[in-house]
Coordinates of C-alpha atoms and ligand atoms in Angstrom, one line a residue:
X1 CA -16.1 -10.1 -1.2
X2 CA -16.6 -6.8 0.6
X3 CA -19.2 -5.7 3.5
X4 CA -22.4 -3.2 2.4
X5 CA -20.1 -0.2 2.9
X6 CA -16.8 -1.8 1.0
X7 CA -14.6 -0.8 3.4
X8 CA -13.7 -5.1 4.6
X9 CA -12.5 -7.4 1.9
X10 CA -13.7 -11.1 3.0
X11 CA -11.9 -14.1 1.3
X12 CA -12.1 -18.1 1.8
X13 CA -8.5 -18.6 3.4
X14 CA -7.4 -22.2 5.1
X15 CA -5.7 -22.5 7.6
X16 CA -2.4 -21.9 6.6
X17 CA -3.1 -18.0 5.6
X18 CA -5.5 -17.7 8.7
X19 CA -2.3 -18.9 10.7
X20 CA -0.1 -16.3 9.2
X21 CA -2.2 -13.4 9.8
X22 CA -2.8 -14.4 13.3
X23 CA 0.7 -14.5 14.0
X24 CA 1.0 -10.8 12.4
X25 CA -1.6 -9.7 14.6
X26 CA 0.1 -11.6 17.5
X27 CA 3.8 -9.9 16.9
X28 CA 2.3 -6.5 16.2
X29 CA 1.1 -5.8 19.5
X30 CA 4.4 -7.7 20.8
X31 CA 7.0 -5.1 21.9
X32 CA 10.0 -7.5 21.5
X33 CA 8.4 -8.7 18.3
X34 CA 10.4 -10.7 16.0
X35 CA 8.5 -8.4 13.0
X36 CA 10.3 -5.2 15.0
X37 CA 13.0 -6.4 17.1
X38 CA 16.5 -4.4 14.9
X39 CA 14.0 -3.3 12.4
X40 CA 12.8 -0.5 14.0
X41 CA 15.9 0.9 15.6
X42 CA 17.4 1.4 11.6
X43 CA 14.4 2.7 10.2
X44 CA 13.5 -0.1 9.0
X45 CA 9.7 -0.5 8.3
X46 CA 8.3 -3.8 10.0
X47 CA 6.5 -6.1 8.0
X48 CA 3.1 -5.4 9.2
X49 CA 3.2 -2.1 7.4
X50 CA 3.5 -3.5 4.0
X51 CA 0.1 -6.1 4.9
X52 CA -3.8 -5.3 4.5
X53 CA -5.0 -4.4 8.2
X54 CA -6.5 -8.2 9.9
X55 CA -9.9 -7.3 11.1
X56 CA -10.5 -11.1 12.3
X57 CA -12.2 -14.1 10.8
X58 CA -15.1 -15.9 10.0
X59 CA -16.8 -19.1 9.6
X60 CA -20.8 -20.2 9.1
X61 CA -21.1 -21.8 12.7
X62 CA -19.1 -20.1 14.9
X63 CA -20.2 -17.4 17.7
X64 CA -19.8 -14.1 17.8
X65 CA -18.4 -11.4 20.2
X66 CA -20.3 -8.2 20.7
X67 CA -16.8 -6.1 20.1
X68 CA -16.3 -7.8 17.2
X69 CA -18.9 -6.9 15.4
X70 CA -19.2 -3.7 16.8
X71 CA -15.5 -3.3 14.9
X72 CA -17.1 -5.3 11.6
X73 CA -20.0 -2.5 11.7
X74 CA -22.4 -3.6 8.9
X75 CA -21.4 -7.3 8.5
X76 CA -23.5 -7.4 12.1
X77 CA -25.9 -8.3 9.8
X78 CA -24.3 -10.4 6.8
X79 CA -25.7 -14.5 7.0
X80 CA -22.0 -15.2 8.4
X81 CA -21.2 -14.7 11.9
X82 CA -17.3 -13.8 13.4
X83 CA -15.2 -16.2 14.8
X84 CA -14.1 -16.2 18.0
X85 CA -10.4 -17.0 18.0
X86 CA -10.3 -17.7 21.8
X87 CA -12.9 -20.2 21.4
X88 CA -10.9 -22.4 18.5
X89 CA -13.7 -23.5 17.0
X90 CA -12.0 -23.5 13.6
X91 CA -14.5 -25.1 11.1
X92 CA -14.8 -24.6 6.9
X93 CA -15.2 -22.9 5.1
X94 CA -13.4 -20.1 7.0
X95 CA -12.7 -16.7 5.8
X96 CA -10.8 -13.5 6.9
X97 CA -11.9 -10.1 7.1
X98 CA -8.7 -7.2 5.9
X99 CA -8.9 -4.0 5.2
X100 CA -10.6 -3.4 1.5
X101 CA -7.3 -2.1 -0.3
X102 CA -9.7 -0.1 -2.9
X103 CA -12.1 1.8 -0.2
X104 CA -11.6 5.8 -0.5
X105 CA -10.0 5.5 -4.4
X106 CA -12.5 6.7 -7.0
X107 CA -11.1 5.1 -9.8
X108 CA -8.3 2.4 -9.4
X109 CA -6.2 0.8 -11.5
X110 CA -4.9 -2.3 -9.8
X111 CA -1.8 -4.8 -10.9
X112 CA -1.4 -8.3 -8.8
X113 CA 2.6 -9.3 -9.2
X114 CA 3.6 -12.9 -7.6
X115 CA 6.9 -13.2 -6.9
X116 CA 9.4 -15.5 -7.0
X117 CA 10.9 -17.9 -9.2
X118 CA 10.2 -20.8 -7.0
X119 CA 6.0 -21.3 -6.2
X120 CA 5.9 -24.5 -4.2
X121 CA 6.3 -25.2 -1.1
X122 CA 7.5 -28.6 1.0
X123 CA 3.8 -29.4 1.1
X124 CA 2.7 -29.5 -2.6
X125 CA 2.3 -33.1 -4.2
X126 CA 4.8 -34.4 -6.8
X127 CA 2.3 -33.8 -9.5
X128 CA 1.6 -29.9 -7.9
X129 CA 5.4 -29.4 -8.0
X130 CA 6.5 -30.3 -11.7
X131 CA 3.3 -28.1 -12.7
X132 CA 4.7 -25.2 -11.0
X133 CA 8.2 -26.0 -12.0
X134 CA 6.9 -25.7 -15.6
X135 CA 5.0 -23.1 -15.3
X136 CA 8.2 -20.9 -14.0
X137 CA 10.5 -22.0 -16.8
X138 CA 7.8 -21.3 -19.1
X139 CA 7.3 -17.7 -17.8
X140 CA 8.9 -14.6 -16.6
X141 CA 8.8 -16.1 -12.9
X142 CA 11.1 -18.4 -13.7
X143 CA 13.7 -15.7 -16.1
X144 CA 12.8 -12.5 -14.2
X145 CA 11.5 -13.6 -10.7
X146 CA 8.1 -12.2 -10.6
X147 CA 5.2 -12.9 -13.1
X148 CA 2.2 -9.8 -13.7
X149 CA -0.7 -12.0 -12.2
X150 CA -3.9 -9.8 -13.9
X151 CA -4.6 -6.5 -14.2
X152 CA -7.8 -4.1 -13.8
X153 CA -7.5 -1.2 -15.8
X154 CA -9.6 1.8 -15.8
X155 CA -10.5 2.3 -19.1
X156 CA -9.0 5.6 -21.1
X157 CA -9.5 4.4 -24.1
X158 CA -6.0 4.2 -24.9
X159 CA -4.9 2.2 -28.3
X160 CA -2.2 0.5 -26.8
X161 CA -4.7 -1.9 -24.9
X162 CA -3.5 -3.9 -28.2
X163 CA -1.0 -5.8 -26.2
X164 CA -3.8 -7.5 -25.0
X165 CA -5.6 -10.3 -26.7
X166 CA -8.5 -10.6 -27.2
X167 CA -9.0 -13.9 -24.9
X168 CA -6.7 -12.4 -22.0
X169 CA -9.0 -9.5 -21.3
X170 CA -12.7 -8.2 -21.0
X171 CA -14.5 -4.8 -20.5
X172 CA -17.2 -4.6 -17.4
X173 CA -21.4 -4.3 -18.4
X174 CA -20.2 -0.2 -18.1
X175 CA -17.3 -0.1 -20.4
X176 CA -15.5 1.6 -17.4
X177 CA -12.8 -1.1 -16.7
X178 CA -10.8 -3.3 -18.0
X179 CA -9.7 -6.6 -16.3
X180 CA -6.6 -8.5 -17.5
X181 CA -6.3 -12.1 -16.9
X182 CA -3.6 -14.4 -16.0
X183 CA -2.7 -15.5 -19.2
X184 CA -1.5 -12.6 -20.6
X185 CA 1.5 -12.1 -17.7
X186 CA 1.9 -15.7 -18.5
X187 CA 2.3 -15.4 -22.4
X188 CA 5.1 -13.0 -21.6
X189 CA 8.9 -13.6 -22.1
X190 CA 11.5 -10.6 -22.5
X191 CA 12.2 -8.1 -20.5
X192 CA 10.7 -5.4 -23.0
X193 CA 7.5 -7.1 -22.6
X194 CA 7.3 -6.8 -18.7
X195 CA 8.6 -3.4 -19.9
X196 CA 5.9 -1.9 -22.1
X197 CA 3.3 -3.5 -20.1
X198 CA 4.6 -1.7 -17.0
X199 CA 4.7 1.3 -18.9
X200 CA 0.8 0.9 -20.3
X201 CA -0.4 0.5 -16.3
X202 CA 1.9 3.1 -14.8
X203 CA 0.3 5.5 -18.0
X204 CA -2.6 4.4 -17.6
X205 CA -4.8 7.9 -16.6
X206 CA -4.9 11.2 -18.1
X207 CA -2.8 13.3 -16.1
X208 CA 0.4 13.3 -17.9
X209 CA 3.9 12.4 -17.4
X210 CA 4.8 14.5 -14.1
X211 CA 2.0 11.7 -13.0
X212 CA 3.4 8.8 -14.5
X213 CA 7.1 9.6 -13.2
X214 CA 6.1 10.1 -9.6
X215 CA 3.9 6.8 -9.6
X216 CA 7.4 5.5 -10.8
X217 CA 9.4 6.9 -8.2
X218 CA 7.1 6.4 -5.2
X219 CA 6.7 2.5 -6.4
X220 CA 10.4 2.2 -6.9
X221 CA 11.0 3.8 -3.3
X222 CA 8.3 1.2 -1.7
X223 CA 10.1 -1.5 -3.4
X224 CA 13.5 -0.3 -1.7
X225 CA 11.7 -0.1 1.5
X226 CA 10.1 -3.4 1.3
X227 CA 13.1 -5.0 0.2
X228 CA 14.9 -3.8 3.2
X229 CA 12.6 -4.8 5.4
X230 CA 12.1 -8.3 4.2
X231 CA 15.9 -8.7 4.3
X232 CA 15.7 -7.8 8.3
X233 CA 12.3 -10.3 8.9
X234 CA 12.8 -14.8 8.9
X235 CA 10.0 -15.1 6.4
X236 CA 9.1 -17.0 3.7
X237 CA 6.3 -16.5 1.1
X238 CA 5.8 -19.1 -1.8
X239 CA 3.5 -17.7 -4.3
X240 CA 2.6 -14.7 -2.4
X241 CA 1.6 -11.5 -4.8
X242 CA 2.4 -7.9 -4.2
X243 CA -0.8 -5.3 -5.6
X244 CA 0.2 -2.2 -7.1
X245 CA -2.8 0.2 -6.8
X246 CA -3.0 3.6 -7.9
X247 CA -5.8 6.1 -8.5
X248 CA -6.3 7.8 -11.9
X249 CA -9.3 9.9 -10.7
X250 CA -8.4 13.4 -12.0
X251 CA -10.1 15.0 -9.4
X252 CA -8.9 13.1 -6.6
X253 CA -5.3 13.6 -7.9
X254 CA -5.8 17.7 -7.9
X255 CA -7.1 17.6 -4.8
X256 CA -4.5 15.8 -2.9
X257 CA -1.4 16.8 -4.9
X258 CA 1.4 14.7 -6.1
X259 CA 3.2 14.1 -3.1
X260 CA 2.3 11.0 -1.6
X261 CA 2.9 8.7 1.8
X262 CA 5.4 5.9 1.5
X263 CA 3.2 4.0 3.4
X264 CA -0.6 4.8 3.7
X265 CA -3.0 5.6 6.8
X266 CA -6.1 4.9 4.9
X267 CA -7.8 2.5 7.1
X268 CA -7.2 5.2 10.2
X269 CA -8.5 7.5 8.2
X270 CA -11.7 6.0 6.6
X271 CA -12.3 4.6 10.0
X272 CA -12.4 7.6 11.6
X273 CA -14.4 9.2 9.2
X274 CA -17.2 6.4 9.3
X275 CA -17.0 6.7 13.0
X276 CA -18.2 10.4 12.4
X277 CA -20.7 10.2 9.6
X278 CA -23.1 12.3 11.2
X279 CA -21.0 14.8 10.7
X280 CA -22.0 17.1 7.4
X281 CA -19.1 19.1 6.1
X282 CA -16.4 20.3 9.1
X283 CA -15.1 18.9 12.6
X284 CA -13.7 19.4 15.5
X285 CA -10.3 17.5 15.8
X286 CA -8.0 18.8 18.9
X287 CA -10.0 22.5 19.3
X288 CA -9.9 23.3 15.6
X289 CA -12.8 22.9 12.7
X290 CA -11.5 20.7 9.8
X291 CA -13.2 20.4 6.5
X292 CA -14.2 16.8 6.2
X293 CA -12.9 17.2 2.3
X294 CA -9.5 17.7 3.8
X295 CA -9.5 14.5 5.7
X296 CA -10.6 12.2 2.8
X297 CA -8.1 14.0 0.9
X298 CA -5.2 12.7 3.2
X299 CA -6.3 8.8 1.6
X300 CA -3.4 7.9 -0.5
X301 CA -2.9 8.2 -4.3
X302 CA -1.0 4.9 -4.7
X303 CA 0.3 2.2 -2.6
X304 CA 2.1 -1.5 -2.5
X305 CA 1.0 -4.3 -0.7
X306 CA 1.8 -7.8 -0.1
X307 CA -1.0 -10.6 -0.1
X308 CA -2.2 -14.1 -0.5
X309 CA -0.2 -16.0 2.2
X310 CA -1.7 -19.7 1.6
X311 CA 1.9 -20.6 1.6
X312 CA 3.6 -18.4 3.7
X313 CA 5.3 -18.2 7.0
X314 CA 7.0 -15.8 9.5
X315 CA 9.2 -16.1 12.6
X316 CA 9.9 -19.1 14.3
X317 CA 8.4 -21.2 11.8
X318 CA 10.6 -20.8 9.2
X319 CA 14.2 -22.0 9.3
X320 CA 15.3 -20.4 6.5
X321 CA 16.2 -17.0 7.7
X322 CA 15.3 -14.2 4.8
X323 CA 13.7 -15.0 1.8
X324 CA 16.0 -14.3 -1.2
X325 CA 13.5 -15.9 -3.3
X326 CA 11.1 -13.1 -3.0
X327 CA 13.3 -10.4 -2.3
X328 CA 15.5 -11.6 -6.2
X329 CA 12.0 -10.8 -7.8
X330 CA 11.3 -7.5 -5.9
X331 CA 14.9 -6.2 -7.0
X332 CA 14.2 -7.5 -10.4
X333 CA 10.8 -5.7 -10.3
X334 CA 12.5 -2.9 -9.2
X335 CA 15.2 -2.7 -12.1
X336 CA 12.4 -2.4 -14.3
X337 CA 11.3 0.4 -13.2
X338 CA 14.4 2.0 -12.4
X339 CA 15.1 1.4 -16.3
X340 CA 11.5 3.4 -16.6
X341 CA 12.2 5.9 -14.4
X342 CA 15.7 6.2 -16.6
X343 CA 14.0 6.7 -20.0
X344 CA 11.6 9.5 -19.2
Ligands
ADP1 N1 -7.2 -6.6 1.2 C1 -7.9 -6.4 0.2 N2 -8.2 -5.4 -0.5 C2 -8.7 -5.5 -2.2 N3 -8.6 -6.4 -2.9 C3 -7.8 -7.4 -2.4 C4 -7.6 -7.1 -1.0 N4 -6.4 -8.7 -1.3 C5 -6.6 -9.3 -2.0 N5 -7.2 -8.5 -3.2 C6 -7.8 -8.6 -4.8 O1 -7.7 -9.9 -4.4 C7 -7.0 -10.8 -5.5 C8 -7.0 -12.6 -5.2 O2 -6.4 -11.7 -3.5 P1 -5.5 -13.2 -2.9 O3 -5.5 -12.8 -1.7 O4 -4.0 -13.1 -3.9 O5 -6.0 -14.3 -2.9 P2 -5.8 -15.9 -4.1 O6 -5.4 -16.9 -2.9 O7 -7.6 -16.2 -4.3 O8 -5.0 -15.3 -4.9 C9 -5.8 -9.5 -5.7 O9 -5.3 -9.9 -6.6 C10 -6.5 -8.5 -5.8 O10 -6.9 -7.9 -6.5
MG2 MG1 -3.6 -14.3 -5.5

């Protein structure tokens, strides 16, 4: 779900994911945080940079603080109300409110890749554990340490959509998008099939090879930086995903130029623009008149984020140190990107 302005993304969560986001929030504002210690000094990005901004949590029955509601903007009128964390009144169902990672994008392409060979945690029942061991052994989760879970592709009319079987994808009502479901990624077995799928994804635009190359290089840098972060963070991410997102709208790409940041500042830029929504064309920043279009031009063209923390733990809750299951999956994905870059 999103709010009316589509700047927020709302999803139902269980306690563990809520706890995860609350820990991240607490640690981000803590000077001696486990997210920052020895990481920032060495130029390693703290974990929160890789995670959607967390606005708060909501449930149907809880009380609302005015300040939080202001933060939530349009959601003030929504039927659900914000959960005031201090009031410890957790009731089901619970929702988290995150930044909508697609806000600011005109024609985004999105791929969800589930990381890790091991897909279950200690809390899984024997049945569930056996089922997930089987899924891993039959898919690239087991062989490569990652699996394509789904994709949303801007319909570019490409003939190579014939990589997908008819049961694996569908068009939206207006034929502008293709949604590829999880059965596609589960069917892939070989490194070549994975390479072809990633190649199709990163080429799904009409900007030519230079843009594809740029995207591959940016995501390669991001994956390496994320590995660096995880190698410096006590964490365990069972069954989490990375989202790869990039713009394919030609006007936005041309306006932006191909250079892009490792980590976007989209939420800050969009919040800033929303706060100044009564301004038409230009606004004054530190004494200078800046065109609104130039500020919008700062919204990223592509980004990589970690999502889905229903089985994730960080910091003192992990006995395990760093998360080699997730790191190995990222390394193996990075190898495929490096092969694609080499083949250009
Ligand atoms: N903050 C976000 N902004 C935009 N889209 C998101 C965001 N978080 C998740 N999504 C989308 O929703 C999908 C499901 O989210 P996820 O956190 O994996 O939930 P689930 O527990 O249902 O798998 C992701 O594949 C992604 O496409
Ligand atoms: Mg998921």
